[in-house]
Coordinates of C-alpha atoms in Angstrom, one line a residue:
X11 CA 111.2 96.4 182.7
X12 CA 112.1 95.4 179.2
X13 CA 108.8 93.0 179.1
X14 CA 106.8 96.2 179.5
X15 CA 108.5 98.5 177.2
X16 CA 107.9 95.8 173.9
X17 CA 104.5 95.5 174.3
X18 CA 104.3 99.3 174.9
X19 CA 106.2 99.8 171.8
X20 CA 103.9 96.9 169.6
X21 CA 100.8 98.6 170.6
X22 CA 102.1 102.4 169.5
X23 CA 102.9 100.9 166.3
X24 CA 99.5 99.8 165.3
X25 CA 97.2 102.6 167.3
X26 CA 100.0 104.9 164.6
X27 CA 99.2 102.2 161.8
X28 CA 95.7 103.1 162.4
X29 CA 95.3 106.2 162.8
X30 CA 97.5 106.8 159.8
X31 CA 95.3 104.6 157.3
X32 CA 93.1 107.5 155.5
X33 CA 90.1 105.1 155.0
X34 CA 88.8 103.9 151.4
X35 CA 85.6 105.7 151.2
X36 CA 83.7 102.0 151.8
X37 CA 80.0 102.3 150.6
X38 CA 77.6 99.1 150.3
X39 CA 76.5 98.3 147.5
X40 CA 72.8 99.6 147.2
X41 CA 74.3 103.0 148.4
X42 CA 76.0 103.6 144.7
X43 CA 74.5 103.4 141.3
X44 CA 77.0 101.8 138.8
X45 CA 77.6 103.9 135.4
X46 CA 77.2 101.5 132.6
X47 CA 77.9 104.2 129.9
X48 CA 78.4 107.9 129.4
X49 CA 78.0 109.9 126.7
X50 CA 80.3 113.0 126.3
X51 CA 78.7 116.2 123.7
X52 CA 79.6 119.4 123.6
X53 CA 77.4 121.9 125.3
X54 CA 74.5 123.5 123.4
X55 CA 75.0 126.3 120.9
X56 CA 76.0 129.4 122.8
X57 CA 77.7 127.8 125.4
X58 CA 80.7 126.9 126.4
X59 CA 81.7 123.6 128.0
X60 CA 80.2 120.0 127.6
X61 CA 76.8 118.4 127.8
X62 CA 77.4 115.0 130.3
X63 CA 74.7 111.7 129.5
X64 CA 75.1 108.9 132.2
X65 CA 73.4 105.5 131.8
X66 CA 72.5 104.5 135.1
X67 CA 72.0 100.5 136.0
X68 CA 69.0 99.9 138.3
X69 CA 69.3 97.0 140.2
X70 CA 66.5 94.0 139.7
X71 CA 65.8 90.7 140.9
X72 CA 64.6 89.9 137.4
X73 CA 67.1 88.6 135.0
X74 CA 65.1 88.2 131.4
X75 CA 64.5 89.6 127.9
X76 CA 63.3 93.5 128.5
X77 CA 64.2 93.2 132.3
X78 CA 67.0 95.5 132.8
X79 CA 66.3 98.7 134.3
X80 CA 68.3 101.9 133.7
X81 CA 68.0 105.6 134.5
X82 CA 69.7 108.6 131.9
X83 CA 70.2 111.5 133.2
X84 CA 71.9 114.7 131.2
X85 CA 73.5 117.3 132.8
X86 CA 75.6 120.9 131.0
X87 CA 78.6 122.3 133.1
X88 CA 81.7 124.0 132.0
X89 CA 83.8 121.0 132.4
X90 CA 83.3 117.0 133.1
X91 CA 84.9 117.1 136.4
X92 CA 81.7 119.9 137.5
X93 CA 78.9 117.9 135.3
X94 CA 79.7 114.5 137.2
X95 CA 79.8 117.0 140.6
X96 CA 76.7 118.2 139.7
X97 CA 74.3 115.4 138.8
X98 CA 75.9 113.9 141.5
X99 CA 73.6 116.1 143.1
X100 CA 70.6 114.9 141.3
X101 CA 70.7 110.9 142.1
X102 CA 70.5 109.7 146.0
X103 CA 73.8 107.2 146.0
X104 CA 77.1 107.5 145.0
X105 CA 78.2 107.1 141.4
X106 CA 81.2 104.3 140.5
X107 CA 82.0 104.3 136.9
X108 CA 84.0 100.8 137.8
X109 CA 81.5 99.1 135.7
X110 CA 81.3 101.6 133.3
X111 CA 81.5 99.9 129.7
X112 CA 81.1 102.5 127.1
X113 CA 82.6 106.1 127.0
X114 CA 81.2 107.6 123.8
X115 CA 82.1 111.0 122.0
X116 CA 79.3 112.7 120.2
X117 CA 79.9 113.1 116.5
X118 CA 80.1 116.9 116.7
X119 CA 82.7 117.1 119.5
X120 CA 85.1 114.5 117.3
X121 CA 84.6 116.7 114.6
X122 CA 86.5 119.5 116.9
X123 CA 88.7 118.5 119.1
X124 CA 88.0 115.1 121.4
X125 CA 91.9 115.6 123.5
X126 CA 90.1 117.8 126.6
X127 CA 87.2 115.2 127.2
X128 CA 89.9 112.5 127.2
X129 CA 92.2 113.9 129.8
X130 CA 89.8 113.4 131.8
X131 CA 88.8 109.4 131.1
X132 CA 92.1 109.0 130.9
X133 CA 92.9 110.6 134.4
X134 CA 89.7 109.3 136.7
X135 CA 90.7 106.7 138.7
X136 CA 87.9 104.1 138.2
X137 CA 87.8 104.5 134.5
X138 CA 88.4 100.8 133.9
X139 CA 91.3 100.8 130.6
X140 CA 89.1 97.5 129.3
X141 CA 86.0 99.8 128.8
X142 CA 84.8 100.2 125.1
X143 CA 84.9 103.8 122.9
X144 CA 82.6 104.7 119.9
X145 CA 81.5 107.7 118.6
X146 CA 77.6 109.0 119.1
X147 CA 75.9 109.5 115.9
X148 CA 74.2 112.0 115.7
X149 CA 75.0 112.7 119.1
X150 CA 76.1 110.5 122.3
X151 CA 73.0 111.6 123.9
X152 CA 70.8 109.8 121.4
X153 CA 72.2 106.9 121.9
X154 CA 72.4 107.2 125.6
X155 CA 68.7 107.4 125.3
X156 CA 68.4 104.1 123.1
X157 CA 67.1 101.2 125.9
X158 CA 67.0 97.9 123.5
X159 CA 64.0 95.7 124.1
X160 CA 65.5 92.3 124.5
X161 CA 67.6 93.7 127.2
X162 CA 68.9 91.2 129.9
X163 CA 70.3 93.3 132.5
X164 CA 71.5 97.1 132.4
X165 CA 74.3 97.5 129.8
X166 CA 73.9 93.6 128.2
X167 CA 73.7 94.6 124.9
X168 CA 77.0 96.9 124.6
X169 CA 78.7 93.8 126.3
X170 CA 77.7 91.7 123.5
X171 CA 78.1 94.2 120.6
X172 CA 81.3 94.5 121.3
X173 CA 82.4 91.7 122.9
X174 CA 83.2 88.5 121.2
X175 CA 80.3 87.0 123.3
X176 CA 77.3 87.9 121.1
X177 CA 77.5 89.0 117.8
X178 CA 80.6 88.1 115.4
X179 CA 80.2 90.8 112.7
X180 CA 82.8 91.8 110.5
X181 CA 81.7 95.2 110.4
X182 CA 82.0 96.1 113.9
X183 CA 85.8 96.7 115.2
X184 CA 85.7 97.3 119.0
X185 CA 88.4 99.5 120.0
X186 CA 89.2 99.9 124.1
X187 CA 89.9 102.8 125.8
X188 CA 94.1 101.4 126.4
X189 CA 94.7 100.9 122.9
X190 CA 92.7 104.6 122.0
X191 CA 94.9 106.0 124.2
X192 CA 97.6 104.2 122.5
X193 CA 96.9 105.0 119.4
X194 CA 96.7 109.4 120.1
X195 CA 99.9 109.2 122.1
X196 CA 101.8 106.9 119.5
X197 CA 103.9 108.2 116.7
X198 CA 103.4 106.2 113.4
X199 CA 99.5 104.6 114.5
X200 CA 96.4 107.1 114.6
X201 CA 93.4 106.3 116.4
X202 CA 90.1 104.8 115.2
X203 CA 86.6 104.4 116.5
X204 CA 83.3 102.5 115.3
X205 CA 80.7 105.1 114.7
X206 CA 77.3 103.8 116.6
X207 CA 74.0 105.2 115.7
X208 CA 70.3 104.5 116.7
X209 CA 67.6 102.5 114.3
X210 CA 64.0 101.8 116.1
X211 CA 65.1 100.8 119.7
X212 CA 68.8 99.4 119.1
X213 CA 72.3 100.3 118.3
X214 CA 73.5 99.6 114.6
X215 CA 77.8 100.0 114.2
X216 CA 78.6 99.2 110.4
X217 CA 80.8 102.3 110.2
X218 CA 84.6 103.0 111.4
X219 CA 85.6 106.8 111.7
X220 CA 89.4 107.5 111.3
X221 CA 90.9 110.0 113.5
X222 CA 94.2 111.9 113.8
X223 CA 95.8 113.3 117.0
X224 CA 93.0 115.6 117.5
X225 CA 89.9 114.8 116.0
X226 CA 87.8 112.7 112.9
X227 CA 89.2 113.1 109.6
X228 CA 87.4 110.3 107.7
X229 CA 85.5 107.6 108.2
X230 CA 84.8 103.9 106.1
X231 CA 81.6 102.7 104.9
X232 CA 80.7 99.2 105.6
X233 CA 82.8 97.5 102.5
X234 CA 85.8 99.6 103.8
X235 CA 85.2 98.3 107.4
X236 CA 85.2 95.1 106.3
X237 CA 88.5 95.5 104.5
X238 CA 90.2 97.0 106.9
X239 CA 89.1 94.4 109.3
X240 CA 90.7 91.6 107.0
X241 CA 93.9 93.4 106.6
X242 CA 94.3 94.1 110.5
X243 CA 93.0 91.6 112.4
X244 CA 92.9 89.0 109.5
X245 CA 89.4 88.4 110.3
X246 CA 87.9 85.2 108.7
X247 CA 84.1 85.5 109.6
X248 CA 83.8 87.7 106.9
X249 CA 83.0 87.4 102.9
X250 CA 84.7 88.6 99.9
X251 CA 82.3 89.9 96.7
X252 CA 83.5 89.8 93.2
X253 CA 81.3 90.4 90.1
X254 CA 81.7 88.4 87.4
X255 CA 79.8 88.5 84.1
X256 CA 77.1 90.6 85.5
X257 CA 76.4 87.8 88.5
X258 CA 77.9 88.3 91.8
X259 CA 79.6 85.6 93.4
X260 CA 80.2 85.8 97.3
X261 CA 82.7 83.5 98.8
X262 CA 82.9 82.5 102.8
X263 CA 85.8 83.0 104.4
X264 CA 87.5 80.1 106.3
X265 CA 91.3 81.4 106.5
X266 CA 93.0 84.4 105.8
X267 CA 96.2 85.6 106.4
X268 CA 97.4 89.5 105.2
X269 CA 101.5 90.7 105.5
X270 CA 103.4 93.6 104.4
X271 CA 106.6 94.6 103.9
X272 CA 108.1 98.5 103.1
X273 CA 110.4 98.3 100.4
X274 CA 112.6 101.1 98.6
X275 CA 112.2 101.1 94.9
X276 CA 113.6 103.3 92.7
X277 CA 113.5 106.8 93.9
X278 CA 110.3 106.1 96.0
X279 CA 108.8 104.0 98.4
X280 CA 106.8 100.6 97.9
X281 CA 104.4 99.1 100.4
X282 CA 104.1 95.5 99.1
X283 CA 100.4 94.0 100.8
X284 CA 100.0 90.0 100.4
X285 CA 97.0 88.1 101.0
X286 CA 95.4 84.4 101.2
X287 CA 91.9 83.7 101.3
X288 CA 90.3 80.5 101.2
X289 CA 86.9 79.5 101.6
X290 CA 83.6 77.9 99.9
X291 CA 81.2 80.1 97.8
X292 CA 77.8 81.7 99.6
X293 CA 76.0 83.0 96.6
X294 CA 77.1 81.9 93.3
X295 CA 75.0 81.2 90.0
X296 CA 73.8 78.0 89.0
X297 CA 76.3 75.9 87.5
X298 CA 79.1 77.2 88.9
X299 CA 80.3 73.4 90.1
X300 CA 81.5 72.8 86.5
X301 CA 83.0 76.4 85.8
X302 CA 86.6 76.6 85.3
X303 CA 87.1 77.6 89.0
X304 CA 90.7 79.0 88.2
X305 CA 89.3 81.9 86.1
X306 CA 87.1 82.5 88.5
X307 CA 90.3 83.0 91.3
X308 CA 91.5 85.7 88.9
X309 CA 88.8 87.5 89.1
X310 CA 88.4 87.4 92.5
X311 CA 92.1 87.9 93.4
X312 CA 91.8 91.2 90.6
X313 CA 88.7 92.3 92.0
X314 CA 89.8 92.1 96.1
X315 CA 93.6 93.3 95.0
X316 CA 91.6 96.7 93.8
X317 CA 89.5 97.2 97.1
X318 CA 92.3 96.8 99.5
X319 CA 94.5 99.0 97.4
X320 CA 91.5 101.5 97.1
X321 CA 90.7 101.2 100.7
X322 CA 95.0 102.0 101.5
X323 CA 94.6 105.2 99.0
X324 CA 91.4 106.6 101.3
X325 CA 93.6 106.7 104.1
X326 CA 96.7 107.5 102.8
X327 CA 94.5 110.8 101.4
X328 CA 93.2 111.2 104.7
X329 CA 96.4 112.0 106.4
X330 CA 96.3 109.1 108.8
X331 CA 97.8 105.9 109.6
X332 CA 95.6 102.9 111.1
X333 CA 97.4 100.5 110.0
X334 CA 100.6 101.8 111.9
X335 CA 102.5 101.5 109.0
X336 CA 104.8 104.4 110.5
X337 CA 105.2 102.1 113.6
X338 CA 106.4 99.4 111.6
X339 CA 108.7 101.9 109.8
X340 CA 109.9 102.9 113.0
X341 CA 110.7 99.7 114.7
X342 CA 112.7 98.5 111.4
X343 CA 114.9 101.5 111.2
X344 CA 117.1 103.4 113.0
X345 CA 115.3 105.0 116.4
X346 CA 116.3 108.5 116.1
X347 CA 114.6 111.4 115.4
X348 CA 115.8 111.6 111.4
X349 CA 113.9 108.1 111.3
X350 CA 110.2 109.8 112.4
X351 CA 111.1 112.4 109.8
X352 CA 111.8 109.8 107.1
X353 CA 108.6 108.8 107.4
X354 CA 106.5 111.7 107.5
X355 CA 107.8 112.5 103.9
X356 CA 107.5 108.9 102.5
X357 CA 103.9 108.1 103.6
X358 CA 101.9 111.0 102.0
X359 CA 103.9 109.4 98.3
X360 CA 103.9 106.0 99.2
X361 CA 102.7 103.1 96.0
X362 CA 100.5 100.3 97.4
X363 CA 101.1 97.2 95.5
X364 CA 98.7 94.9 96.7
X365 CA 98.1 90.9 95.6
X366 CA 95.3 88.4 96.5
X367 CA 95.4 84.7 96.5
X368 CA 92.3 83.6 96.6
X369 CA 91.5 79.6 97.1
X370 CA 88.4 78.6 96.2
X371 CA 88.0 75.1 98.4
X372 CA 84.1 74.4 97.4
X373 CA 80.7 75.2 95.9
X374 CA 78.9 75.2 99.0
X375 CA 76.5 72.3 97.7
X376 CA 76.4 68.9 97.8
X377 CA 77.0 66.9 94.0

């Protein structure tokens, strides 16, 4: 009897196994149309909610210059959750924002308040963590709209913007949507996005907006972006500037390292920035082989010194905190809630005291 009660009981288990397995929704392939970006602006004037831009990749057998295919398509609802219901409605297969690279906020919403649109990037459940965010000048739509020419395959271009793939500029900082959502939830670190905006048929990002817990507060021009970019992330593919009897010498960076410490001083507070630059000049005046190249370190190591600490006071004005000094505070003192409130009364009176060391390791000719 027992020999037919076990296999009884084995095939109860799996027909309950079964039967209890809800299914994951399986759909081939060329039954969904993969989100390569979306665009997020508030809804037109009058009315209330948000306007919703999907870039849509079309597949193609063609992989070339100006061969990807894509489909935009806008839609205005009261919430995201209803837009993405709705054009949903408009487009015959299922949308998967798996593959979706690029969430961008339009300028005017980050002006208000970005923390509604984010719940819900932050809540969907294939909203990859890796994907890039930007803002949308003038608006996310716009740029939506923007289909570059030389185009390999739907979305190729963002990949390689922002990716370390394509282009190495020093003005574009990539930020991903973990470390955004870092940054708003983080006491002591405040967000930042590039700012993208449209020229002829491509994207240009020179610009990095500065944002507190809510929305943009500032944003750098493209010196600033650099700057910040060298104190951060110590980025060497970048150039320092320094003028110097009315000629402007540009020097290549090959190394660079930045630290800081917080020191107390006095009755106040001291931030204490230290950098080393070397590299071989780009542009440079004739002659400059048989200059006294020591003098010419000063002056760079004055000139740089005075950015940085110019490009510290912009932000310090701005109410916000990049950098995560505040973090750093945090982590080197006491973790209580008297340490947070240190902090919040030393930053807005904090001194900057900044030094450059600048090597200069060659002309950039041949003698």
């Amino acid at each position: 009897m027992t020999r037919f009660i076990r296999p009884l009981f084995m095939l109860a288990v799996v027909l309950l196994v079964v039967f209890a397995i809800s299914g994951c929704g399986f759909r081939d392939i060329d039954k969904r149309f993969f989100v390569i970006a979306m665009g997020i602006d508030p809804a037109p004037e009058g009315q209330k909610g948000y306007s919703i831009t999907l870039r849509l990749a079309i597949p193609s057998p063609k992989i070339e210059p100006g061969a990807a295919k894509t489909q935009v398509e806008t839609i205005n609802a009261t919430t995201i959750a209803e837009a993405i219901r709705l054009l949903k409605s408009h487009v015959d297969k299922e949308l998967d924002f798996g593959h979706c690279k690029l969430y961008l906020f339009g300028e005017r919403l980050i002006q208000t308040d970005y923390n509604d649109s984010l719940e819900w990037v932050s809540r969907r459940r294939d909203v990859q963590n890796i994907a890039y965010v930007a803002i949308g000048r003038p608006d996310a739509k716009t740029i939506m709209n923007v289909e570059p020419q030389g185009e390999r395959f739907p979305g190729n271009t963002i990949f390689l913007l922002f990716g370390n793939d394509g282009t190495q500029s020093s003005y574009i900082i990539n930020e991903q949507l973990f470390d955004f959502l870092r940054r708003v939830g983080e006491k002591g670190m405040d967000p930042i996005l590039p700012i993208m905006r449209k020229e002829d048929n491509g994207y240009v990002v020179t610009r990095l907006g500065l944002l507190d817990k809510r929305k943009l507060v500032a944003e750098l021009n493209p010196q600033e972006t650099e700057m910040y970019n060298q104190i951060r992330d110590r980025y060497a593919k970048s150039t320092i500037t320094a003028n110097i009897k009315g000629d402007t010498l540009v020097i290549s960076i090959d190394r660079i390292t930045s630290h800081y410490k917080i020191r107390k001083e006095g009755n106040g507070y001291v931030l204490k920035l230290r950098m080393n630059i070397g590299g071989i000049f780009e542009e440079a005046p004739r002659g400059v082989y048989d200059q006294d190249w020591h003098k010419l370190e000063q002056a760079f190591n004055d000139q740089v010194a005075a950015e940085a600490k110019r490009l510290l006071e912009k932000v310090q004005r701005a109410g916000v905190d990049p950098f995560g000094f505040g973090l750093r505070y945090r982590a080197t003192h006491a973790g209580n809630s008297q340490t947070w409130k240190e902090w919040e009364s030393i930053y807005p009176t904090l001194k900057f005291d900044v030094k450059v060391n600048v090597d200069i390791e060659g002309s950039g000719l041949v003698h």
